[in-house]
Structure formats: structure tokens, C-alpha cells
PDB file of C-alpha atoms and ligand atoms in Angstrom:
ATOM      1  CA  MET U 751      26.860 -56.117 -29.757  1.00 40.00           C
ATOM      2  CA  ASP U 752      25.888 -52.977 -27.849  1.00 38.00           C
ATOM      3  CA  TYR U 753      22.597 -51.339 -28.472  1.00 39.00           C
ATOM      4  CA  PRO U 754      22.350 -47.490 -28.544  1.00 38.00           C
ATOM      5  CA  SER U 755      20.244 -46.463 -25.508  1.00 40.00           C
ATOM      6  CA  LYS U 756      18.177 -43.362 -25.549  1.00 42.00           C
ATOM      7  CA  LYS U 757      17.796 -42.464 -22.111  1.00 39.00           C
ATOM      8  CA  SER U 758      20.260 -44.709 -19.974  1.00 39.00           C
ATOM      9  CA  PHE U 759      23.618 -44.729 -19.046  1.00 34.00           C
ATOM     10  CA  THR U 760      25.777 -48.028 -18.932  1.00 36.00           C
ATOM     11  CA  SER U 761      28.962 -48.685 -17.345  1.00 37.00           C
ATOM     12  CA  LYS U 762      30.818 -51.473 -15.798  1.00 44.00           C
ATOM     13  CA  HIS U 763      29.986 -50.269 -12.246  1.00 49.00           C
ATOM     14  CA  PRO U 764      26.138 -51.209 -11.498  1.00 44.00           C
ATOM     15  CA  GLN U 765      26.062 -48.990  -8.356  1.00 52.00           C
ATOM     16  CA  ARG U 766      26.982 -46.096 -10.595  1.00 54.00           C
ATOM     17  CA  ASN U 767      24.405 -46.889 -13.219  1.00 56.00           C
ATOM     18  CA  LEU U 768      21.623 -46.865 -10.575  1.00 55.00           C
ATOM     19  CA  LEU U 769      22.869 -43.525  -9.625  1.00 61.00           C
ATOM     20  CA  LEU U 770      23.159 -42.009 -13.033  1.00 61.00           C
ATOM     21  CA  ASN U 771      19.850 -43.496 -13.996  1.00 60.00           C
ATOM     22  CA  SER U 772      18.187 -41.989 -10.868  1.00 60.00           C
ATOM     23  CA  ILE U 773      19.727 -38.628 -11.517  1.00 64.00           C
ATOM     24  CA  GLN U 774      18.771 -38.754 -15.134  1.00 63.00           C
ATOM     25  CA  ASP U 775      15.150 -39.665 -14.282  1.00 64.00           C
ATOM     26  CA  ILE U 776      14.791 -36.519 -12.413  1.00 64.00           C
ATOM     27  CA  PHE U 777      15.709 -34.414 -15.106  1.00 66.00           C
ATOM     28  CA  PHE U 778      14.305 -36.672 -17.948  1.00 71.00           C
ATOM     29  CA  PRO U 779      11.487 -38.426 -16.347  1.00 76.00           C
ATOM     30  CA  ARG U 780      10.585 -41.725 -18.535  1.00 89.00           C
ATOM     31  CA  SER U 781       7.078 -41.730 -19.968  1.00 94.00           C
ATOM     32  CA  CYS U 782       5.143 -44.617 -21.160  1.00 96.00           C
ATOM     33  CA  ILE U 783       5.146 -45.376 -24.930  1.00 95.00           C
ATOM     34  CA  ASP U 784       1.451 -46.042 -24.884  1.00 96.00           C
ATOM     35  CA  CYS U 785      -0.238 -43.610 -22.506  1.00 97.00           C
ATOM     36  CA  SER U 786       2.721 -41.113 -21.997  1.00 95.00           C
ATOM     37  CA  GLU U 787       2.282 -41.240 -18.130  1.00 95.00           C
ATOM     38  CA  PRO U 788       5.537 -41.405 -16.060  1.00 93.00           C
ATOM     39  CA  VAL U 789       6.880 -44.941 -15.662  1.00 94.00           C
ATOM     40  CA  GLU U 790       7.230 -45.741 -11.758  1.00 91.00           C
ATOM     41  CA  ASP U 791       7.250 -48.900 -10.171  1.00 92.00           C
ATOM     42  CA  SER U 792       6.802 -50.836 -13.288  1.00 95.00           C
ATOM     43  CA  PRO U 793       8.926 -53.953 -14.489  1.00 94.00           C
ATOM     44  CA  TYR U 794       9.586 -52.175 -17.654  1.00 96.00           C
ATOM     45  CA  GLN U 795      11.551 -49.039 -18.426  1.00 95.00           C
ATOM     46  CA  TYR U 796       9.114 -47.368 -21.027  1.00 96.00           C
ATOM     47  CA  ILE U 797       5.814 -49.035 -20.018  1.00 97.00           C
ATOM     48  CA  CYS U 798       3.967 -47.949 -16.975  1.00 97.00           C
ATOM     49  CA  LYS U 799       2.539 -50.100 -14.522  1.00 97.00           C
ATOM     50  CA  SER U 800      -1.134 -49.931 -15.973  1.00 97.00           C
ATOM     51  CA  CYS U 801      -0.086 -50.447 -19.409  1.00 97.00           C
ATOM     52  CA  ALA U 802       2.196 -53.398 -18.379  1.00 97.00           C
ATOM     53  CA  GLN U 803      -1.020 -55.137 -17.166  1.00 96.00           C
ATOM     54  CA  LEU U 804      -2.453 -55.031 -20.681  1.00 96.00           C
ATOM     55  CA  LEU U 805       0.546 -56.500 -22.313  1.00 97.00           C
ATOM     56  CA  ILE U 806      -0.474 -60.025 -23.083  1.00 96.00           C
ATOM     57  CA  LEU U 807       2.517 -62.378 -23.350  1.00 97.00           C
ATOM     58  CA  ALA U 808       2.166 -65.358 -25.376  1.00 96.00           C
ATOM     59  CA  HIS U 809       2.568 -68.094 -22.721  1.00 95.00           C
ATOM     60  CA  PRO U 810       1.769 -71.705 -23.691  1.00 92.00           C
ATOM     61  CA  PRO U 811      -0.396 -73.280 -24.815  1.00 91.00           C
ATOM     62  CA  ASN U 812      -0.292 -71.544 -28.304  1.00 92.00           C
ATOM     63  CA  CYS U 813      -1.489 -72.161 -31.678  1.00 92.00           C
ATOM     64  CA  ILE U 814       1.148 -74.246 -33.265  1.00 92.00           C
ATOM     65  CA  THR U 815       1.186 -72.315 -36.626  1.00 94.00           C
ATOM     66  CA  CYS U 816       0.836 -68.767 -35.367  1.00 95.00           C
ATOM     67  CA  GLY U 817       1.752 -68.810 -31.635  1.00 95.00           C
ATOM     68  CA  TYR U 818      -1.444 -67.142 -30.557  1.00 94.00           C
ATOM     69  CA  PRO U 819      -1.797 -67.807 -26.850  1.00 92.00           C
ATOM     70  CA  PHE U 820      -5.024 -69.828 -26.239  1.00 85.00           C
ATOM     71  CA  LEU U 821      -6.470 -67.830 -23.383  1.00 68.00           C
ATOM     72  CA  VAL U 822      -9.191 -70.212 -23.298  1.00 62.00           C
ATOM     73  CA  ASP U 823      -7.857 -73.909 -23.276  1.00 57.00           C
ATOM     74  CA  LYS U 824     -10.735 -75.329 -25.170  1.00 53.00           C
ATOM     75  CA  ILE U 825      -9.663 -73.980 -28.536  1.00 54.00           C
ATOM     76  CA  MET U 826      -8.105 -76.388 -30.469  1.00 54.00           C
ATOM     77  CA  ALA U 827      -5.135 -75.530 -32.680  1.00 51.00           C
ATOM     78  CA  LYS U 828      -6.610 -76.685 -35.858  1.00 61.00           C
ATOM     79  CA  ASN U 829      -9.515 -74.125 -35.343  1.00 76.00           C
ATOM     80  CA  CYS U 830      -7.204 -71.084 -34.701  1.00 89.00           C
ATOM     81  CA  PRO U 831      -8.971 -68.288 -36.426  1.00 89.00           C
ATOM     82  CA  HIS U 832      -5.929 -66.132 -36.972  1.00 91.00           C
ATOM     83  CA  CYS U 833      -4.270 -68.721 -39.350  1.00 93.00           C
ATOM     84  CA  LEU U 834      -6.884 -70.839 -40.826  1.00 89.00           C
ATOM     85  CA  ASP U 835      -6.040 -70.020 -44.361  1.00 88.00           C
ATOM     86  CA  LEU U 836      -2.383 -70.318 -44.006  1.00 93.00           C
ATOM     87  CA  LYS U 837      -0.734 -73.571 -45.406  1.00 94.00           C
ATOM     88  CA  PRO U 838       2.499 -73.179 -43.567  1.00 96.00           C
ATOM     89  CA  ASN U 839       5.871 -74.082 -45.057  1.00 97.00           C
ATOM     90  CA  TYR U 840       7.264 -74.390 -41.805  1.00 97.00           C
ATOM     91  CA  SER U 841       6.517 -76.821 -38.795  1.00 96.00           C
ATOM     92  CA  ARG U 842       5.893 -74.351 -35.710  1.00 96.00           C
ATOM     93  CA  GLY U 843       5.214 -70.802 -35.171  1.00 97.00           C
ATOM     94  CA  TYR U 844       5.740 -68.906 -31.949  1.00 97.00           C
ATOM     95  CA  THR U 845       5.323 -65.270 -30.880  1.00 98.00           C
ATOM     96  CA  LEU U 846       6.322 -63.190 -27.749  1.00 98.00           C
ATOM     97  CA  CYS U 847       3.183 -61.044 -27.187  1.00 98.00           C
ATOM     98  CA  LEU U 848      -0.036 -59.734 -28.793  1.00 97.00           C
ATOM     99  CA  ALA U 849       0.402 -56.812 -30.932  1.00 96.00           C
ATOM    100  CA  LYS U 850      -2.631 -54.781 -29.406  1.00 94.00           C
ATOM    101  CA  LYS U 851      -2.380 -51.676 -27.223  1.00 93.00           C
ATOM    102  CA  VAL U 852       1.137 -51.353 -25.766  1.00 96.00           C
ATOM    103  CA  GLY U 853       2.148 -54.399 -27.637  1.00 97.00           C
ATOM    104  CA  ARG U 854       1.466 -52.604 -30.823  1.00 96.00           C
ATOM    105  CA  GLN U 855       3.139 -49.373 -29.613  1.00 95.00           C
ATOM    106  CA  LEU U 856       6.232 -51.380 -28.583  1.00 95.00           C
ATOM    107  CA  ILE U 857       6.523 -52.884 -32.030  1.00 94.00           C
ATOM    108  CA  HIS U 858       5.681 -49.838 -34.085  1.00 93.00           C
ATOM    109  CA  ASN U 859       8.282 -47.754 -31.935  1.00 92.00           C
ATOM    110  CA  LEU U 860      10.990 -50.492 -32.507  1.00 89.00           C
ATOM    111  CA  LYS U 861      10.037 -50.467 -36.132  1.00 87.00           C
ATOM    112  CA  TYR U 862       9.621 -46.794 -37.223  1.00 82.00           C
ATOM    113  CA  ASN U 863      10.809 -44.598 -34.453  1.00 70.00           C
ATOM    114  CA  ASN U 864      14.327 -45.634 -33.822  1.00 72.00           C
ATOM    115  CA  GLY U 865      13.136 -47.393 -30.710  1.00 79.00           C
ATOM    116  CA  LEU U 866      16.455 -49.246 -29.759  1.00 83.00           C
ATOM    117  CA  TYR U 867      16.036 -47.665 -26.328  1.00 89.00           C
ATOM    118  CA  LEU U 868      13.309 -50.218 -25.875  1.00 94.00           C
ATOM    119  CA  ILE U 869      15.748 -53.151 -26.112  1.00 94.00           C
ATOM    120  CA  ASN U 870      15.739 -53.494 -22.334  1.00 95.00           C
ATOM    121  CA  ASP U 871      12.042 -53.809 -22.123  1.00 96.00           C
ATOM    122  CA  LEU U 872      12.194 -56.524 -24.946  1.00 97.00           C
ATOM    123  CA  LYS U 873      14.769 -58.439 -22.988  1.00 97.00           C
ATOM    124  CA  SER U 874      12.328 -58.342 -19.961  1.00 97.00           C
ATOM    125  CA  ILE U 875       9.609 -59.840 -22.032  1.00 98.00           C
ATOM    126  CA  ILE U 876      11.944 -62.573 -23.362  1.00 98.00           C
ATOM    127  CA  ARG U 877      12.962 -63.431 -19.752  1.00 97.00           C
ATOM    128  CA  GLN U 878       9.383 -63.836 -18.844  1.00 97.00           C
ATOM    129  CA  LEU U 879       8.900 -66.722 -21.541  1.00 98.00           C
ATOM    130  CA  PRO U 880      11.298 -69.540 -20.333  1.00 96.00           C
ATOM    131  CA  HIS U 881      10.018 -71.843 -23.135  1.00 96.00           C
ATOM    132  CA  LEU U 882      12.017 -69.708 -25.777  1.00 98.00           C
ATOM    133  CA  ARG U 883      15.384 -70.873 -24.422  1.00 97.00           C
ATOM    134  CA  ARG U 884      14.340 -74.556 -25.307  1.00 97.00           C
ATOM    135  CA  ILE U 885      13.068 -73.354 -28.612  1.00 97.00           C
ATOM    136  CA  CYS U 886      16.025 -71.395 -29.744  1.00 98.00           C
ATOM    137  CA  GLN U 887      18.727 -73.713 -28.307  1.00 97.00           C
ATOM    138  CA  ASP U 888      21.136 -74.828 -31.061  1.00 97.00           C
ATOM    139  CA  ALA U 889      19.025 -73.189 -33.784  1.00 98.00           C
ATOM    140  CA  ILE U 890      20.050 -70.782 -36.539  1.00 97.00           C
ATOM    141  CA  LEU U 891      17.922 -67.661 -36.397  1.00 98.00           C
ATOM    142  CA  VAL U 892      17.319 -66.332 -39.850  1.00 98.00           C
ATOM    143  CA  PRO U 893      15.986 -62.759 -39.990  1.00 97.00           C
ATOM    144  CA  VAL U 894      13.157 -61.744 -42.502  1.00 97.00           C
ATOM    145  CA  PRO U 895      15.265 -59.364 -44.656  1.00 95.00           C
ATOM    146  CA  LEU U 896      14.334 -55.732 -45.506  1.00 92.00           C
ATOM    147  CA  HIS U 897      14.805 -54.452 -49.106  1.00 88.00           C
ATOM    148  CA  PRO U 898      18.347 -52.559 -48.973  1.00 87.00           C
ATOM    149  CA  THR U 899      16.616 -49.036 -49.730  1.00 88.00           C
ATOM    150  CA  LYS U 900      14.298 -49.540 -46.831  1.00 86.00           C
ATOM    151  CA  GLN U 901      17.061 -50.694 -44.519  1.00 88.00           C
ATOM    152  CA  ARG U 902      19.317 -47.900 -45.315  1.00 88.00           C
ATOM    153  CA  ALA U 903      16.424 -45.427 -44.761  1.00 86.00           C
ATOM    154  CA  ARG U 904      15.589 -47.029 -41.360  1.00 86.00           C
ATOM    155  CA  GLY U 905      19.132 -47.580 -40.415  1.00 88.00           C
ATOM    156  CA  PHE U 906      18.618 -51.172 -39.100  1.00 90.00           C
ATOM    157  CA  ASN U 907      16.712 -54.284 -39.795  1.00 93.00           C
ATOM    158  CA  GLN U 908      14.056 -54.776 -36.771  1.00 93.00           C
ATOM    159  CA  SER U 909      14.136 -58.504 -37.247  1.00 95.00           C
ATOM    160  CA  GLU U 910      17.884 -58.809 -37.159  1.00 95.00           C
ATOM    161  CA  THR U 911      17.967 -56.580 -34.057  1.00 94.00           C
ATOM    162  CA  PHE U 912      15.196 -58.922 -32.481  1.00 96.00           C
ATOM    163  CA  ALA U 913      17.438 -62.055 -33.251  1.00 97.00           C
ATOM    164  CA  GLN U 914      20.466 -60.325 -31.770  1.00 96.00           C
ATOM    165  CA  VAL U 915      18.470 -59.434 -28.471  1.00 96.00           C
ATOM    166  CA  LEU U 916      17.276 -63.214 -28.368  1.00 98.00           C
ATOM    167  CA  GLN U 917      20.745 -64.349 -28.789  1.00 97.00           C
ATOM    168  CA  LYS U 918      22.060 -62.014 -26.154  1.00 96.00           C
ATOM    169  CA  THR U 919      19.254 -62.510 -23.566  1.00 97.00           C
ATOM    170  CA  LEU U 920      18.762 -66.592 -23.948  1.00 97.00           C
ATOM    171  CA  ASN U 921      22.407 -67.197 -23.137  1.00 88.00           C
ATOM    172  CA  THR U 922      22.429 -70.284 -25.152  1.00 92.00           C
ATOM    173  CA  ASN U 923      23.875 -71.665 -28.323  1.00 96.00           C
ATOM    174  CA  ILE U 924      22.087 -69.518 -31.143  1.00 97.00           C
ATOM    175  CA  GLN U 925      23.576 -68.559 -34.509  1.00 96.00           C
ATOM    176  CA  ILE U 926      22.232 -65.824 -36.586  1.00 96.00           C
ATOM    177  CA  GLN U 927      22.600 -66.043 -40.326  1.00 96.00           C
ATOM    178  CA  ASN U 928      21.323 -63.583 -42.895  1.00 95.00           C
ATOM    179  CA  LEU U 929      20.493 -66.434 -45.422  1.00 96.00           C
ATOM    180  CA  LEU U 930      17.650 -64.528 -47.235  1.00 96.00           C
ATOM    181  CA  ILE U 931      17.738 -61.341 -49.356  1.00 94.00           C
ATOM    182  CA  ARG U 932      14.618 -59.306 -50.700  1.00 92.00           C
ATOM    183  CA  THR U 933      14.813 -59.201 -54.497  1.00 88.00           C
ATOM    184  CA  ARG U 934      12.351 -56.360 -54.999  1.00 77.00           C
ATOM    185  CA  PHE U 935      10.785 -53.596 -53.312  1.00 71.00           C
ATOM    186  CA  THR U 936       7.299 -54.484 -51.923  1.00 71.00           C
ATOM    187  CA  GLN U 937       4.348 -52.112 -51.056  1.00 63.00           C
ATOM    188  CA  SER U 938       3.759 -51.938 -47.368  1.00 69.00           C
ATOM    189  CA  GLN U 939       1.344 -54.681 -46.326  1.00 64.00           C
ATOM    190  CA  THR U 940      -0.549 -52.880 -43.573  1.00 68.00           C
ATOM    191  CA  THR U 941      -3.643 -51.903 -45.898  1.00 71.00           C
ATOM    192  CA  LEU U 942      -3.564 -55.000 -47.875  1.00 66.00           C
ATOM    193  CA  SER U 943      -6.093 -58.047 -47.782  1.00 72.00           C
ATOM    194  CA  LYS U 944      -4.974 -61.525 -47.057  1.00 70.00           C
ATOM    195  CA  GLU U 945      -4.850 -62.371 -50.894  1.00 71.00           C
ATOM    196  CA  GLN U 946      -3.201 -59.054 -51.926  1.00 70.00           C
ATOM    197  CA  ARG U 947      -0.426 -59.751 -49.198  1.00 68.00           C
ATOM    198  CA  ARG U 948       0.173 -63.043 -50.705  1.00 68.00           C
ATOM    199  CA  GLU U 949       0.282 -61.634 -54.280  1.00 69.00           C
ATOM    200  CA  ASN U 950       2.543 -58.558 -53.036  1.00 70.00           C
ATOM    201  CA  ILE U 951       5.232 -60.833 -51.318  1.00 73.00           C
ATOM    202  CA  HIS U 952       5.282 -63.479 -54.066  1.00 74.00           C
ATOM    203  CA  ASP U 953       8.815 -64.066 -55.401  1.00 80.00           C
ATOM    204  CA  ALA U 954      10.104 -61.169 -53.308  1.00 87.00           C
ATOM    205  CA  PHE U 955      12.736 -63.219 -51.446  1.00 93.00           C
ATOM    206  CA  ALA U 956      15.730 -65.250 -52.629  1.00 93.00           C
ATOM    207  CA  LEU U 957      18.694 -66.977 -50.991  1.00 94.00           C
ATOM    208  CA  SER U 958      21.688 -64.931 -50.331  1.00 92.00           C
ATOM    209  CA  SER U 959      24.649 -66.015 -52.452  1.00 85.00           C
ATOM    210  CA  GLU U 960      27.112 -65.987 -49.703  1.00 75.00           C
ATOM    211  CA  CYS U 961      25.224 -68.213 -47.384  1.00 76.00           C
ATOM    212  CA  LYS U 962      26.423 -71.770 -46.353  1.00 82.00           C
ATOM    213  CA  PHE U 963      23.703 -74.100 -45.103  1.00 86.00           C
ATOM    214  CA  ASP U 964      23.785 -76.461 -42.307  1.00 91.00           C
ATOM    215  CA  LEU U 965      20.680 -78.557 -43.528  1.00 92.00           C
ATOM    216  CA  ASP U 966      20.495 -80.719 -40.416  1.00 91.00           C
ATOM    217  CA  LYS U 967      20.057 -77.867 -38.004  1.00 96.00           C
ATOM    218  CA  LYS U 968      16.986 -76.067 -37.026  1.00 98.00           C
ATOM    219  CA  HIS U 969      16.180 -72.758 -38.633  1.00 98.00           C
ATOM    220  CA  ILE U 970      13.937 -70.232 -37.086  1.00 98.00           C
ATOM    221  CA  LEU U 971      12.800 -67.395 -39.087  1.00 98.00           C
ATOM    222  CA  ILE U 972      12.503 -64.104 -37.275  1.00 98.00           C
ATOM    223  CA  ASP U 973       9.919 -61.621 -38.156  1.00 97.00           C
ATOM    224  CA  ASP U 974       8.382 -58.541 -36.221  1.00 95.00           C
ATOM    225  CA  VAL U 975       4.829 -59.321 -36.540  1.00 95.00           C
ATOM    226  CA  PHE U 976       2.511 -62.102 -37.648  1.00 96.00           C
ATOM    227  CA  THR U 977      -0.403 -60.744 -39.326  1.00 93.00           C
ATOM    228  CA  THR U 978      -1.666 -63.189 -41.996  1.00 91.00           C
ATOM    229  CA  GLY U 979       1.745 -65.132 -42.046  1.00 93.00           C
ATOM    230  CA  SER U 980       2.238 -64.457 -45.649  1.00 92.00           C
ATOM    231  CA  THR U 981       5.773 -62.920 -45.492  1.00 92.00           C
ATOM    232  CA  ALA U 982       7.350 -65.428 -43.168  1.00 95.00           C
ATOM    233  CA  ASN U 983       5.674 -68.199 -45.252  1.00 96.00           C
ATOM    234  CA  ALA U 984       7.215 -66.977 -48.383  1.00 94.00           C
ATOM    235  CA  CYS U 985      10.681 -66.930 -46.765  1.00 96.00           C
ATOM    236  CA  ALA U 986       9.920 -70.452 -45.145  1.00 97.00           C
ATOM    237  CA  LYS U 987       9.172 -71.712 -48.729  1.00 96.00           C
ATOM    238  CA  ILE U 988      12.806 -70.531 -50.033  1.00 95.00           C
ATOM    239  CA  LEU U 989      14.453 -72.213 -46.932  1.00 96.00           C
ATOM    240  CA  LYS U 990      12.407 -75.374 -47.678  1.00 96.00           C
ATOM    241  CA  LYS U 991      13.389 -75.388 -51.333  1.00 94.00           C
ATOM    242  CA  ALA U 992      16.932 -75.057 -50.317  1.00 93.00           C
ATOM    243  CA  GLY U 993      16.599 -78.513 -48.461  1.00 94.00           C
ATOM    244  CA  ILE U 994      16.349 -77.382 -44.905  1.00 95.00           C
ATOM    245  CA  GLN U 995      14.391 -79.790 -43.026  1.00 93.00           C
ATOM    246  CA  LYS U 996      13.339 -78.161 -39.739  1.00 97.00           C
ATOM    247  CA  ILE U 997      11.834 -74.699 -40.152  1.00 98.00           C
ATOM    248  CA  GLU U 998      10.208 -72.870 -37.433  1.00 98.00           C
ATOM    249  CA  LEU U 999       8.886 -69.233 -36.886  1.00 98.00           C
ATOM    250  CA  LEU U1000       9.271 -66.720 -34.221  1.00 98.00           C
ATOM    251  CA  THR U1001       7.668 -63.468 -34.205  1.00 98.00           C
ATOM    252  CA  LEU U1002       7.788 -60.421 -31.860  1.00 98.00           C
ATOM    253  CA  GLY U1003       4.215 -59.700 -31.906  1.00 97.00           C
ATOM    254  CA  HIS U1004       0.803 -61.167 -33.064  1.00 97.00           C
ATOM    255  CA  GLY U1005      -1.971 -59.102 -34.501  1.00 91.00           C
TER     256      GLY U1005
HETATM  257 ZN1   ZN Q 317       0.968 -46.418 -19.911  1.00 64.40          ZN
HETATM  258 ZN1   ZN Q 318      -3.146 -69.790 -35.329  1.00 64.40          ZN
END
């Protein structure tokens, strides 16, 4: 699929693309999504060089449940403070980056500000994490669904978009299946406590009636942010009940 791009031209001619982008940059200079400074000499299109240094990617080793990168090797997975209370219905969790500073802006813009122009920066992040290819190979990606009302208002489901970008960027055998539906409208989780989040999301998901299961395949739930893990865990519970043996979780950000 082709993603709408806010400020870049695409064509089959890379030389022409470079020229068009250069001309465009003169008239519409790209600014950083976090600090609003112009983006120059950065590995990203919408993250400046200084903010790029503050973007923490989740290189291994990571917590096996939430994917938090252990910046200090001494911390043991079982002691991870970010997911101590979670009893996961999935076997492994991974994430791409910490949802702090520019990482938070990236996710926020993708989610709420029609930030599909950030897709190329998302692809750059994915390419910097080579272990993702092994994780996603031959897997079925299952996006966490939005309620239809919310999806209509937003125009897209950010988790599904994330799954599509993974499929396109990793260039390996990956399927995407919308196996889940959201059965009721839930209050935004952002201001809720851990307990309230669990209650809020309880029974909010079900299996899609159209889905066909391949129970032997690895299924990876795809979500935008890991906060307490309650949303993804509620989804994993549904897949587990359906008889899927191997369930993992991949989130865009952690925090
Ligand atoms: Zn910046
Ligand atoms: Zn953890």
C-alpha cells in the first residue's frame, strides 16, 4: 500500500525525487516534531539531529514481557519495574523505542495528528532494529482494533498502519490479519490507574466473525504503546482462548 506523504514527492525516478525534495525543502523547510527546529543533516525527515540523539531505541537485551531495553545489563527480566503486576497471556513482548521526549511526539503525531507523513521515519527506526526481522518472520500480525466510531473519526487504525509498515519494511514473509474487533467503546486509558485500565478494557474485545485461524503460526499482537500492558493482554487472552499457541506482542513505543 502507498502511504500519504505530507511533504515529500514520490516517483519512479529517485534522482527526480531528490531534486523535487530539495526544491520543496527550500519553500517548505521541514521542522522537528519535538523542538520545531529545522531538520538538517539528520537520519530522519521530521526529527532533528539533536532530538534524534534523545530517541532511545529498544535494542536488546530487553524485558521479555514489555520489551523495555535494559540500559543496565544487571537488571533481571523478572524484576522489570514496568510490568511487575502483569500476568501476560502472551509469551514475549517487544517494543521499538521509549515513548519519551521525541519518541512520545512521534507516537502522538502518528495517532492523533494524521501523522502518516512520519511513516518514513518509522521505517528508519525499524531498519535500525535488525532483530525485528527474525521476530516477525512467518508470523501473523494482529493489530489491536479501534472501535469503529473512533476509527471513522481518525480515518485509520494506527496499529494497523504500524503492522503494514513492518510488513513493507522487513521484507520477509509476514501476514496481517484483523482477527479482533472492539465490542464496546472504551474511555481513553491515559488518565486511568492500572486497576481502572484493567476494568475499562475488560470484555472490550472479541474475535472477528470473518477470521480464519492458523493455530500453529506465531501471532504477534501489534499495538501503539505499552503502558501497563492491559489492552494488549486483554487481546492476547482472546487469541489464547481461540487456541492459538504462540502469541507475542510488539508495540511501537514503551512508556
Ligand atoms: Zn528537535
Ligand atoms: Zn517489563
